[in-house]
Amino acid sequence: MTSVERFGMARRIGGVAAALTATLVLLFGIQVSPGLKLGGVASAFGQEDEQPRQKTRRVPSMSEATFKKLAEAQEFIDATDLNGAQAVLQGMLDRCRTGRSCRYNGNEVGQIHNMLGFVHFSKEDYGAAIRHYEEVLKQGEDIPEGLETTTLYTLAQLCFVDERYDDALRYMEIWISKANNPGPEPHIFMGQVYYQMQDYASAVGQIERGIAVAKERDTAVKENWWALLNFLYFELENWPKVLEILEILVRDFPKRDYWIRLAGIQGQEGMGKQQVYTMMAAYEAGFLTRESDLTTLAGLLMQEEVPIRAAAVMGQGFGDEIIERTDKNLRAFGQAYQLSQEVDKAIPVFEEAAQLADDGRIYESLAQLYLEDDQFDRCVAAASNALDKGGLRKAQSVQIVRGMCDYNRDRLTSARTSFVACRNESRRVRDQSNQRICQQWITYIDREATRRQQLASAL
């Protein structure tokens, strides 16, 4: 084999661990909650400021025979014949274990285990891969520093995958001690490890350190770093920090979920007006795309006594077919118009809602609207429907409305019947206020009936 061929093969063999690190980045994401997903840790290598410190380390040279056997294993790997590669590499180690001639130096042993680690990783046997990479590190000063640091980083990630969190942290801390000005990614990775260990305070420290390093380098802070930090502060119930980070997320990475979370925490912390402003900003920006978003915003606007805006939000939601036309939603829509003094708009909404409702409460509201709008015939019909369907908070109140509408229709007998029913129901439930009102109406109607009889007799 020529010196050029030896150099090319050495590059291919030496790149196995680095290739594994990159493969881990692609294969393993880290789940932190339902709906919240973070990417894996980026490789530390190939980034200028993260190169290991340059030290002078003289390592034993590799024999021609060992190099040829490693090249043979590499060819099997290139052909995706992992079993063939494993047989070659394991055969090399077995020579030593059976007492046969074995003159491998530390560098050669490290390279054999390095390739075996890659083979077992490719077979998804992570426990075996970890054991072989740990054998690489056992060779100490006999292996190149680049192989040592790459192996440390790879082991940290593999131990994380294998849920050996203490080992993952230990290997990463050693790697950081050997790296020259490490970037933010190792700290983010350690934060993820601490999260899995439910050590949220330590996780926060590592994530914040990683973000600080990124800012020092004037590089972008990734969305998933902020998202993980926000989640950790949420778990620690540090609401000021949760709000601070959510404000960053809606500014730099605006998404529906971040807007909704921000508004939710603001509401939880008694920041009612800020909550409305947040929801309105999200609405204007087009982030409120679900029925619950729009009905929540409408409810907040009603609480802030801006019912006309609430009606506009719900009207748009119905028009865009985001809000379903249920009796509950239509009733809220109608109430928004009613509180806005838009009676003409409220009535058809309540009429539609009443047809869908299982109880008479919407008919009760509709009867009141008809009374206010001097539609007395419809008022009586709506009040009667309310009483027939039932489920009312105060049936006596509906009897009063029906009686008033009948009176305005000049139906004194029907009106008196309603007020008597109201008085009886009020007595039953001990509602003294409505009992008094209904008795006053009965007295008034009786006097009016007497007056009319006397007037008729006089004529």
Short mmCIF file of C-alpha atoms in Angstrom, two decimals:
data_model
loop_
_atom_site.label_atom_id
_atom_site.label_comp_id
_atom_site.label_asym_id
_atom_site.label_seq_id
_atom_site.Cartn_x
_atom_site.Cartn_y
_atom_site.Cartn_z
CA MET A 1 0.00 0.00 0.00
CA THR A 2 1.46 3.36 -0.98
CA SER A 3 1.86 6.29 1.42
CA VAL A 4 -0.97 8.14 -0.39
CA GLU A 5 -3.30 5.14 0.00
CA ARG A 6 -2.35 4.81 3.65
CA PHE A 7 -3.13 8.50 4.21
CA GLY A 8 -6.54 8.21 2.53
CA MET A 9 -7.50 5.12 4.48
CA ALA A 10 -6.34 6.71 7.72
CA ARG A 11 -8.62 9.66 7.11
CA ARG A 12 -11.56 7.30 6.56
CA ILE A 13 -10.82 5.26 9.69
CA GLY A 14 -10.14 8.35 11.82
CA GLY A 15 -13.42 9.92 10.72
CA VAL A 16 -15.62 7.14 12.14
CA ALA A 17 -16.16 8.73 15.56
CA ALA A 18 -16.81 12.16 14.11
CA ALA A 19 -19.30 10.63 11.70
CA LEU A 20 -21.03 8.96 14.61
CA THR A 21 -21.38 12.27 16.43
CA ALA A 22 -23.05 13.80 13.38
CA THR A 23 -25.30 10.76 13.05
CA LEU A 24 -26.45 11.14 16.66
CA VAL A 25 -27.46 14.72 15.93
CA LEU A 26 -29.70 13.54 13.11
CA LEU A 27 -31.20 10.52 14.85
CA PHE A 28 -31.96 11.67 18.38
CA GLY A 29 -34.25 14.52 19.33
CA ILE A 30 -35.21 15.20 22.91
CA GLN A 31 -38.89 15.35 23.96
CA VAL A 32 -39.53 17.83 26.86
CA SER A 33 -43.48 17.98 26.84
CA PRO A 34 -46.92 17.06 24.82
CA GLY A 35 -46.52 19.42 21.78
CA LEU A 36 -43.13 21.01 23.10
CA LYS A 37 -40.02 19.12 20.83
CA LEU A 38 -36.33 20.08 20.95
CA GLY A 39 -33.54 19.07 18.53
CA GLY A 40 -30.43 17.12 19.47
CA VAL A 41 -27.09 18.63 20.39
CA ALA A 42 -24.98 19.89 17.53
CA SER A 43 -21.55 18.45 16.96
CA ALA A 44 -18.79 20.37 18.64
CA PHE A 45 -16.40 19.71 15.80
CA GLY A 46 -15.89 21.74 12.67
CA GLN A 47 -16.46 24.96 14.64
CA GLU A 48 -13.40 27.11 14.83
CA ASP A 49 -13.68 28.30 18.43
CA GLU A 50 -14.44 24.84 19.77
CA GLN A 51 -11.34 22.99 18.61
CA PRO A 52 -9.58 21.13 21.42
CA ARG A 53 -6.54 22.79 22.89
CA GLN A 54 -3.47 21.99 20.85
CA LYS A 55 -1.06 19.90 22.90
CA THR A 56 1.98 17.92 22.00
CA ARG A 57 1.08 14.27 22.38
CA ARG A 58 3.30 11.60 20.95
CA VAL A 59 1.32 8.42 20.33
CA PRO A 60 2.58 4.99 19.36
CA SER A 61 2.61 4.42 15.63
CA MET A 62 0.38 1.84 13.98
CA SER A 63 1.91 -1.26 12.44
CA GLU A 64 1.39 -2.13 8.78
CA ALA A 65 -0.46 -5.36 9.73
CA THR A 66 -2.84 -3.56 12.09
CA PHE A 67 -3.47 -0.85 9.54
CA LYS A 68 -4.37 -3.39 6.89
CA LYS A 69 -6.84 -5.16 9.18
CA LEU A 70 -8.49 -1.84 10.08
CA ALA A 71 -8.66 -0.98 6.39
CA GLU A 72 -10.34 -4.33 5.76
CA ALA A 73 -12.93 -3.56 8.44
CA GLN A 74 -13.44 -0.11 6.96
CA GLU A 75 -14.20 -1.62 3.57
CA PHE A 76 -16.92 -3.78 5.15
CA ILE A 77 -18.37 -0.66 6.79
CA ASP A 78 -18.32 1.17 3.48
CA ALA A 79 -20.24 -1.75 1.98
CA THR A 80 -22.70 -1.60 4.92
CA ASP A 81 -21.68 -5.12 5.90
CA LEU A 82 -21.60 -4.52 9.64
CA ASN A 83 -21.32 -8.17 10.57
CA GLY A 84 -18.26 -8.54 8.34
CA ALA A 85 -16.65 -5.49 9.93
CA GLN A 86 -17.44 -6.75 13.42
CA ALA A 87 -15.94 -10.18 12.65
CA VAL A 88 -12.67 -8.63 11.50
CA LEU A 89 -12.39 -6.26 14.46
CA GLN A 90 -13.46 -8.81 17.04
CA GLY A 91 -11.00 -11.27 15.58
CA MET A 92 -8.24 -8.76 16.18
CA LEU A 93 -9.17 -8.49 19.86
CA ASP A 94 -9.67 -12.23 20.27
CA ARG A 95 -6.03 -12.84 19.33
CA CYS A 96 -5.02 -11.11 22.54
CA ARG A 97 -7.65 -12.79 24.71
CA THR A 98 -6.68 -16.31 23.62
CA GLY A 99 -3.08 -15.81 24.51
CA ARG A 100 -1.87 -15.76 20.92
CA SER A 101 0.73 -13.31 19.73
CA CYS A 102 -0.64 -9.85 20.50
CA ARG A 103 1.54 -6.80 20.24
CA TYR A 104 -1.07 -4.04 19.84
CA ASN A 105 -0.08 -0.76 21.39
CA GLY A 106 -2.58 1.61 23.03
CA ASN A 107 -3.19 3.57 19.84
CA GLU A 108 -4.01 0.40 17.89
CA VAL A 109 -6.33 -0.90 20.65
CA GLY A 110 -8.08 2.46 20.73
CA GLN A 111 -8.66 2.44 16.96
CA ILE A 112 -10.06 -1.11 17.05
CA HIS A 113 -12.54 -0.24 19.80
CA ASN A 114 -13.38 3.02 18.06
CA MET A 115 -14.50 1.17 14.93
CA LEU A 116 -16.32 -1.48 16.98
CA GLY A 117 -18.17 1.30 18.78
CA PHE A 118 -19.35 2.65 15.45
CA VAL A 119 -20.42 -0.80 14.28
CA HIS A 120 -22.49 -1.44 17.42
CA PHE A 121 -24.02 2.01 17.23
CA SER A 122 -25.04 1.33 13.64
CA LYS A 123 -26.71 -1.85 14.89
CA GLU A 124 -28.51 0.23 17.56
CA ASP A 125 -26.78 -1.72 20.31
CA TYR A 126 -25.97 1.39 22.32
CA GLY A 127 -24.81 -0.39 25.45
CA ALA A 128 -22.13 -2.27 23.49
CA ALA A 129 -21.18 0.92 21.64
CA ILE A 130 -20.66 2.70 24.97
CA ARG A 131 -18.48 -0.12 26.29
CA HIS A 132 -16.19 0.01 23.25
CA TYR A 133 -15.87 3.82 23.34
CA GLU A 134 -15.00 3.62 27.03
CA GLU A 135 -12.20 1.20 26.05
CA VAL A 136 -10.94 3.86 23.66
CA LEU A 137 -10.61 6.34 26.53
CA LYS A 138 -8.83 3.77 28.70
CA GLN A 139 -5.86 3.99 26.37
CA GLY A 140 -5.10 7.40 27.80
CA GLU A 141 -2.12 9.21 26.31
CA ASP A 142 -1.61 6.47 23.70
CA ILE A 143 -4.45 7.74 21.47
CA PRO A 144 -4.51 11.00 19.49
CA GLU A 145 -6.06 13.89 21.36
CA GLY A 146 -8.58 14.42 18.56
CA LEU A 147 -9.83 10.84 18.96
CA GLU A 148 -10.05 11.30 22.72
CA THR A 149 -12.13 14.48 22.57
CA THR A 150 -14.39 13.15 19.81
CA THR A 151 -14.98 10.00 21.82
CA LEU A 152 -15.81 11.99 24.95
CA TYR A 153 -18.47 13.95 23.09
CA THR A 154 -19.87 10.83 21.46
CA LEU A 155 -19.99 8.99 24.77
CA ALA A 156 -21.85 11.87 26.40
CA GLN A 157 -24.56 11.67 23.76
CA LEU A 158 -24.74 7.87 23.75
CA CYS A 159 -25.04 7.77 27.53
CA PHE A 160 -27.87 10.26 27.27
CA VAL A 161 -29.65 8.02 24.78
CA ASP A 162 -29.05 5.06 27.10
CA GLU A 163 -30.44 7.07 30.07
CA ARG A 164 -27.10 7.03 31.85
CA TYR A 165 -27.43 10.70 32.73
CA ASP A 166 -24.69 10.96 35.35
CA ASP A 167 -22.20 9.46 32.89
CA ALA A 168 -23.40 11.79 30.15
CA LEU A 169 -22.71 14.80 32.36
CA ARG A 170 -19.34 13.44 33.47
CA TYR A 171 -18.12 12.91 29.91
CA MET A 172 -19.37 16.30 28.80
CA GLU A 173 -17.65 18.06 31.71
CA ILE A 174 -14.36 16.34 30.78
CA TRP A 175 -14.88 17.35 27.16
CA ILE A 176 -15.47 20.99 28.15
CA SER A 177 -12.28 20.95 30.22
CA LYS A 178 -10.34 19.94 27.11
CA ALA A 179 -12.11 22.19 24.60
CA ASN A 180 -10.82 25.62 23.66
CA ASN A 181 -13.57 28.17 24.36
CA PRO A 182 -16.49 25.75 23.88
CA GLY A 183 -19.61 27.10 22.23
CA PRO A 184 -23.19 27.11 23.55
CA GLU A 185 -24.27 23.65 22.35
CA PRO A 186 -22.52 21.59 25.07
CA HIS A 187 -24.23 23.67 27.76
CA ILE A 188 -27.60 23.26 26.06
CA PHE A 189 -26.99 19.52 25.91
CA MET A 190 -26.14 19.40 29.61
CA GLY A 191 -29.30 21.39 30.32
CA GLN A 192 -31.31 18.74 28.51
CA VAL A 193 -29.62 16.02 30.54
CA TYR A 194 -30.42 17.80 33.80
CA TYR A 195 -33.99 18.19 32.61
CA GLN A 196 -34.28 14.42 32.16
CA MET A 197 -32.93 14.03 35.69
CA GLN A 198 -35.65 16.48 36.87
CA ASP A 199 -32.94 18.75 38.26
CA TYR A 200 -34.58 21.85 36.85
CA ALA A 201 -32.46 24.41 38.69
CA SER A 202 -29.23 22.92 37.27
CA ALA A 203 -30.84 22.68 33.84
CA VAL A 204 -31.69 26.39 33.97
CA GLY A 205 -28.09 27.22 34.85
CA GLN A 206 -26.72 25.31 31.86
CA ILE A 207 -29.28 26.66 29.36
CA GLU A 208 -28.69 30.23 30.51
CA ARG A 209 -24.94 29.68 30.22
CA GLY A 210 -25.35 28.37 26.69
CA ILE A 211 -27.49 31.38 25.72
CA ALA A 212 -24.95 33.73 27.28
CA VAL A 213 -22.14 32.14 25.27
CA ALA A 214 -24.17 32.50 22.08
CA LYS A 215 -24.75 36.19 22.80
CA GLU A 216 -21.06 36.72 23.60
CA ARG A 217 -20.22 35.26 20.20
CA ASP A 218 -22.93 37.31 18.55
CA THR A 219 -24.54 34.14 17.20
CA ALA A 220 -28.24 33.36 17.03
CA VAL A 221 -29.98 31.95 20.09
CA LYS A 222 -32.11 29.10 18.81
CA GLU A 223 -35.84 28.94 19.36
CA ASN A 224 -35.71 25.54 21.04
CA TRP A 225 -33.23 26.85 23.63
CA TRP A 226 -35.66 29.58 24.67
CA ALA A 227 -38.53 27.08 24.60
CA LEU A 228 -36.71 24.66 26.91
CA LEU A 229 -35.70 27.45 29.28
CA ASN A 230 -39.29 28.70 29.36
CA PHE A 231 -40.52 25.20 30.14
CA LEU A 232 -38.01 24.85 32.98
CA TYR A 233 -39.02 28.15 34.55
CA PHE A 234 -42.64 27.06 34.23
CA GLU A 235 -41.84 23.88 36.16
CA LEU A 236 -40.09 26.02 38.80
CA GLU A 237 -43.12 28.37 38.87
CA ASN A 238 -40.91 31.39 38.26
CA TRP A 239 -43.66 33.39 36.55
CA PRO A 240 -41.71 36.64 35.94
CA LYS A 241 -39.08 34.64 34.02
CA VAL A 242 -41.76 32.68 32.16
CA LEU A 243 -43.32 35.96 31.03
CA GLU A 244 -39.95 37.44 30.10
CA ILE A 245 -39.03 34.50 27.88
CA LEU A 246 -42.49 34.23 26.31
CA GLU A 247 -42.18 37.88 25.31
CA ILE A 248 -38.91 37.01 23.58
CA LEU A 249 -40.52 34.05 21.84
CA VAL A 250 -43.50 36.01 20.51
CA ARG A 251 -41.14 38.72 19.31
CA ASP A 252 -38.47 36.59 17.65
CA PHE A 253 -40.38 33.38 16.86
CA PRO A 254 -44.05 34.39 16.70
CA LYS A 255 -46.34 31.37 16.83
CA ARG A 256 -49.86 30.76 18.08
CA ASP A 257 -48.79 28.64 21.04
CA TYR A 258 -46.42 31.28 22.38
CA TRP A 259 -49.07 34.03 22.14
CA ILE A 260 -51.65 31.85 23.89
CA ARG A 261 -49.22 30.87 26.67
CA LEU A 262 -48.20 34.47 27.20
CA ALA A 263 -51.81 35.60 27.49
CA GLY A 264 -52.62 32.68 29.78
CA ILE A 265 -49.81 33.47 32.23
CA GLN A 266 -50.72 37.16 32.17
CA GLY A 267 -54.26 36.23 33.13
CA GLN A 268 -53.02 33.89 35.84
CA GLU A 269 -50.89 36.68 37.31
CA GLY A 270 -53.77 39.18 37.36
CA MET A 271 -52.53 41.19 34.39
CA GLY A 272 -55.97 41.46 32.82
CA LYS A 273 -55.40 44.39 30.49
CA GLN A 274 -52.06 43.05 29.27
CA GLN A 275 -53.78 39.74 28.59
CA VAL A 276 -56.37 41.47 26.40
CA TYR A 277 -53.68 43.45 24.57
CA THR A 278 -51.71 40.26 23.93
CA MET A 279 -54.73 38.40 22.60
CA MET A 280 -55.76 41.34 20.41
CA ALA A 281 -52.23 41.61 19.00
CA ALA A 282 -52.27 37.89 18.22
CA TYR A 283 -55.72 38.26 16.65
CA GLU A 284 -54.68 41.17 14.44
CA ALA A 285 -51.58 39.24 13.37
CA GLY A 286 -53.67 36.22 12.37
CA PHE A 287 -52.41 33.79 15.02
CA LEU A 288 -55.79 33.01 16.61
CA THR A 289 -56.96 30.21 14.37
CA ARG A 290 -59.05 28.04 16.70
CA GLU A 291 -62.54 28.37 18.08
CA SER A 292 -61.27 28.42 21.65
CA ASP A 293 -58.91 31.30 20.78
CA LEU A 294 -61.69 33.51 19.46
CA THR A 295 -64.24 32.70 22.16
CA THR A 296 -61.61 33.34 24.84
CA LEU A 297 -60.76 36.71 23.30
CA ALA A 298 -64.44 37.61 23.06
CA GLY A 299 -64.92 36.68 26.72
CA LEU A 300 -61.96 38.84 27.74
CA LEU A 301 -63.34 41.79 25.78
CA MET A 302 -66.69 41.33 27.50
CA GLN A 303 -64.94 41.39 30.89
CA GLU A 304 -63.17 44.59 29.89
CA GLU A 305 -66.57 46.05 28.92
CA VAL A 306 -65.85 46.26 25.21
CA PRO A 307 -68.80 44.16 23.99
CA ILE A 308 -68.90 45.65 20.49
CA ARG A 309 -65.35 44.39 19.86
CA ALA A 310 -66.34 41.00 21.26
CA ALA A 311 -69.26 40.87 18.83
CA ALA A 312 -66.94 41.76 15.94
CA VAL A 313 -64.49 38.98 16.86
CA MET A 314 -67.24 36.38 17.11
CA GLY A 315 -68.95 37.58 13.97
CA GLN A 316 -65.71 37.17 12.04
CA GLY A 317 -65.23 33.73 13.58
CA PHE A 318 -68.68 32.62 12.48
CA GLY A 319 -68.13 34.10 9.03
CA ASP A 320 -64.83 32.26 8.62
CA GLU A 321 -66.45 29.06 9.93
CA ILE A 322 -63.93 28.83 12.76
CA ILE A 323 -66.60 29.12 15.45
CA GLU A 324 -69.31 26.48 15.37
CA ARG A 325 -72.89 27.72 15.48
CA THR A 326 -73.83 26.04 18.76
CA ASP A 327 -76.40 27.41 21.18
CA LYS A 328 -73.62 28.30 23.64
CA ASN A 329 -71.56 30.22 21.07
CA LEU A 330 -74.58 31.95 19.57
CA ARG A 331 -75.80 32.97 22.99
CA ALA A 332 -72.44 34.59 23.78
CA PHE A 333 -72.59 36.34 20.41
CA GLY A 334 -76.09 37.59 21.11
CA GLN A 335 -75.12 38.81 24.58
CA ALA A 336 -72.26 40.81 23.09
CA TYR A 337 -74.73 42.58 20.78
CA GLN A 338 -77.22 43.01 23.62
CA LEU A 339 -74.63 44.68 25.87
CA SER A 340 -73.63 46.88 22.94
CA GLN A 341 -77.25 48.11 22.73
CA GLU A 342 -77.49 46.49 19.29
CA VAL A 343 -80.90 44.93 19.98
CA ASP A 344 -81.81 44.52 16.31
CA LYS A 345 -78.66 42.45 15.77
CA ALA A 346 -78.99 40.51 19.02
CA ILE A 347 -82.55 39.28 18.38
CA PRO A 348 -81.90 37.09 15.28
CA VAL A 349 -78.85 35.59 16.97
CA PHE A 350 -80.85 34.65 20.06
CA GLU A 351 -83.63 33.28 17.87
CA GLU A 352 -81.20 30.90 16.19
CA ALA A 353 -79.62 29.94 19.52
CA ALA A 354 -83.00 29.27 21.12
CA GLN A 355 -83.86 26.71 18.45
CA LEU A 356 -80.71 24.73 19.33
CA ALA A 357 -80.85 24.93 23.12
CA ASP A 358 -82.02 22.09 25.34
CA ASP A 359 -83.42 24.40 28.02
CA GLY A 360 -85.39 27.62 28.06
CA ARG A 361 -82.72 30.08 29.15
CA ILE A 362 -82.11 31.55 25.71
CA TYR A 363 -85.87 31.98 25.21
CA GLU A 364 -85.82 33.85 28.53
CA SER A 365 -83.21 36.31 27.19
CA LEU A 366 -85.11 36.57 23.93
CA ALA A 367 -88.35 37.42 25.74
CA GLN A 368 -86.55 40.24 27.55
CA LEU A 369 -85.23 41.59 24.25
CA TYR A 370 -88.68 41.50 22.67
CA LEU A 371 -90.04 43.41 25.66
CA GLU A 372 -87.37 46.08 25.26
CA ASP A 373 -88.13 46.29 21.53
CA ASP A 374 -91.92 46.52 22.06
CA GLN A 375 -92.51 43.24 20.22
CA PHE A 376 -95.09 42.08 22.77
CA ASP A 377 -96.64 39.19 20.84
CA ARG A 378 -93.21 37.63 20.26
CA CYS A 379 -92.31 38.36 23.85
CA VAL A 380 -95.26 36.29 25.13
CA ALA A 381 -94.40 33.43 22.77
CA ALA A 382 -90.73 33.43 23.80
CA ALA A 383 -91.57 33.53 27.51
CA SER A 384 -94.02 30.65 27.09
CA ASN A 385 -91.37 28.62 25.26
CA ALA A 386 -88.90 29.33 28.06
CA LEU A 387 -91.34 28.08 30.68
CA ASP A 388 -92.21 25.00 28.62
CA LYS A 389 -88.55 24.01 28.08
CA GLY A 390 -87.63 24.66 31.70
CA GLY A 391 -84.14 24.67 33.15
CA LEU A 392 -84.57 28.32 34.22
CA ARG A 393 -82.79 29.98 37.09
CA LYS A 394 -85.96 31.81 38.19
CA ALA A 395 -89.19 30.80 36.51
CA GLN A 396 -90.97 33.63 38.39
CA SER A 397 -88.84 36.20 36.56
CA VAL A 398 -90.02 34.84 33.21
CA GLN A 399 -93.62 34.97 34.46
CA ILE A 400 -93.13 38.67 35.19
CA VAL A 401 -91.86 39.33 31.65
CA ARG A 402 -94.76 37.41 30.11
CA GLY A 403 -97.23 39.22 32.33
CA MET A 404 -95.82 42.63 31.35
CA CYS A 405 -95.99 41.78 27.65
CA ASP A 406 -99.57 40.54 28.00
CA TYR A 407 -100.46 43.72 29.84
CA ASN A 408 -98.96 45.78 27.02
CA ARG A 409 -101.05 43.71 24.61
CA ASP A 410 -104.05 44.74 26.72
CA ARG A 411 -104.65 41.14 27.79
CA LEU A 412 -105.37 41.82 31.44
CA THR A 413 -106.73 38.36 32.25
CA SER A 414 -103.70 36.59 30.76
CA ALA A 415 -101.38 39.05 32.40
CA ARG A 416 -103.00 38.49 35.82
CA THR A 417 -102.67 34.71 35.35
CA SER A 418 -98.92 35.12 34.77
CA PHE A 419 -98.49 37.33 37.84
CA VAL A 420 -100.45 34.93 40.04
CA ALA A 421 -98.22 32.09 38.83
CA CYS A 422 -95.22 34.30 39.61
CA ARG A 423 -96.49 35.04 43.14
CA ASN A 424 -97.13 31.36 43.85
CA GLU A 425 -93.68 30.30 42.58
CA SER A 426 -92.04 33.11 44.56
CA ARG A 427 -93.77 31.96 47.73
CA ARG A 428 -92.63 28.40 47.10
CA VAL A 429 -88.97 29.34 46.71
CA ARG A 430 -89.17 32.15 49.30
CA ASP A 431 -88.33 34.89 46.82
CA GLN A 432 -89.81 37.81 48.71
CA SER A 433 -88.67 40.45 46.24
CA ASN A 434 -90.45 38.93 43.23
CA GLN A 435 -93.42 37.96 45.38
CA ARG A 436 -93.87 41.62 46.29
CA ILE A 437 -93.50 42.76 42.66
CA CYS A 438 -96.04 40.23 41.38
CA GLN A 439 -98.54 41.13 44.13
CA GLN A 440 -98.22 44.78 43.20
CA TRP A 441 -98.97 43.91 39.58
CA ILE A 442 -101.99 41.82 40.59
CA THR A 443 -103.33 44.69 42.69
CA TYR A 444 -102.71 47.14 39.88
CA ILE A 445 -104.44 44.94 37.27
CA ASP A 446 -107.43 44.35 39.58
CA ARG A 447 -107.81 48.09 40.08
CA GLU A 448 -107.46 48.71 36.37
CA ALA A 449 -110.11 46.07 35.62
CA THR A 450 -112.47 47.67 38.17
CA ARG A 451 -111.82 51.11 36.70
CA ARG A 452 -112.65 49.87 33.24
CA GLN A 453 -115.88 48.20 34.45
CA GLN A 454 -116.99 51.40 36.15
CA LEU A 455 -116.16 53.39 33.03
CA ALA A 456 -118.16 50.98 30.87
CA SER A 457 -121.13 51.19 33.29
CA ALA A 458 -121.05 54.97 33.20
CA LEU A 459 -121.31 54.96 29.47
#
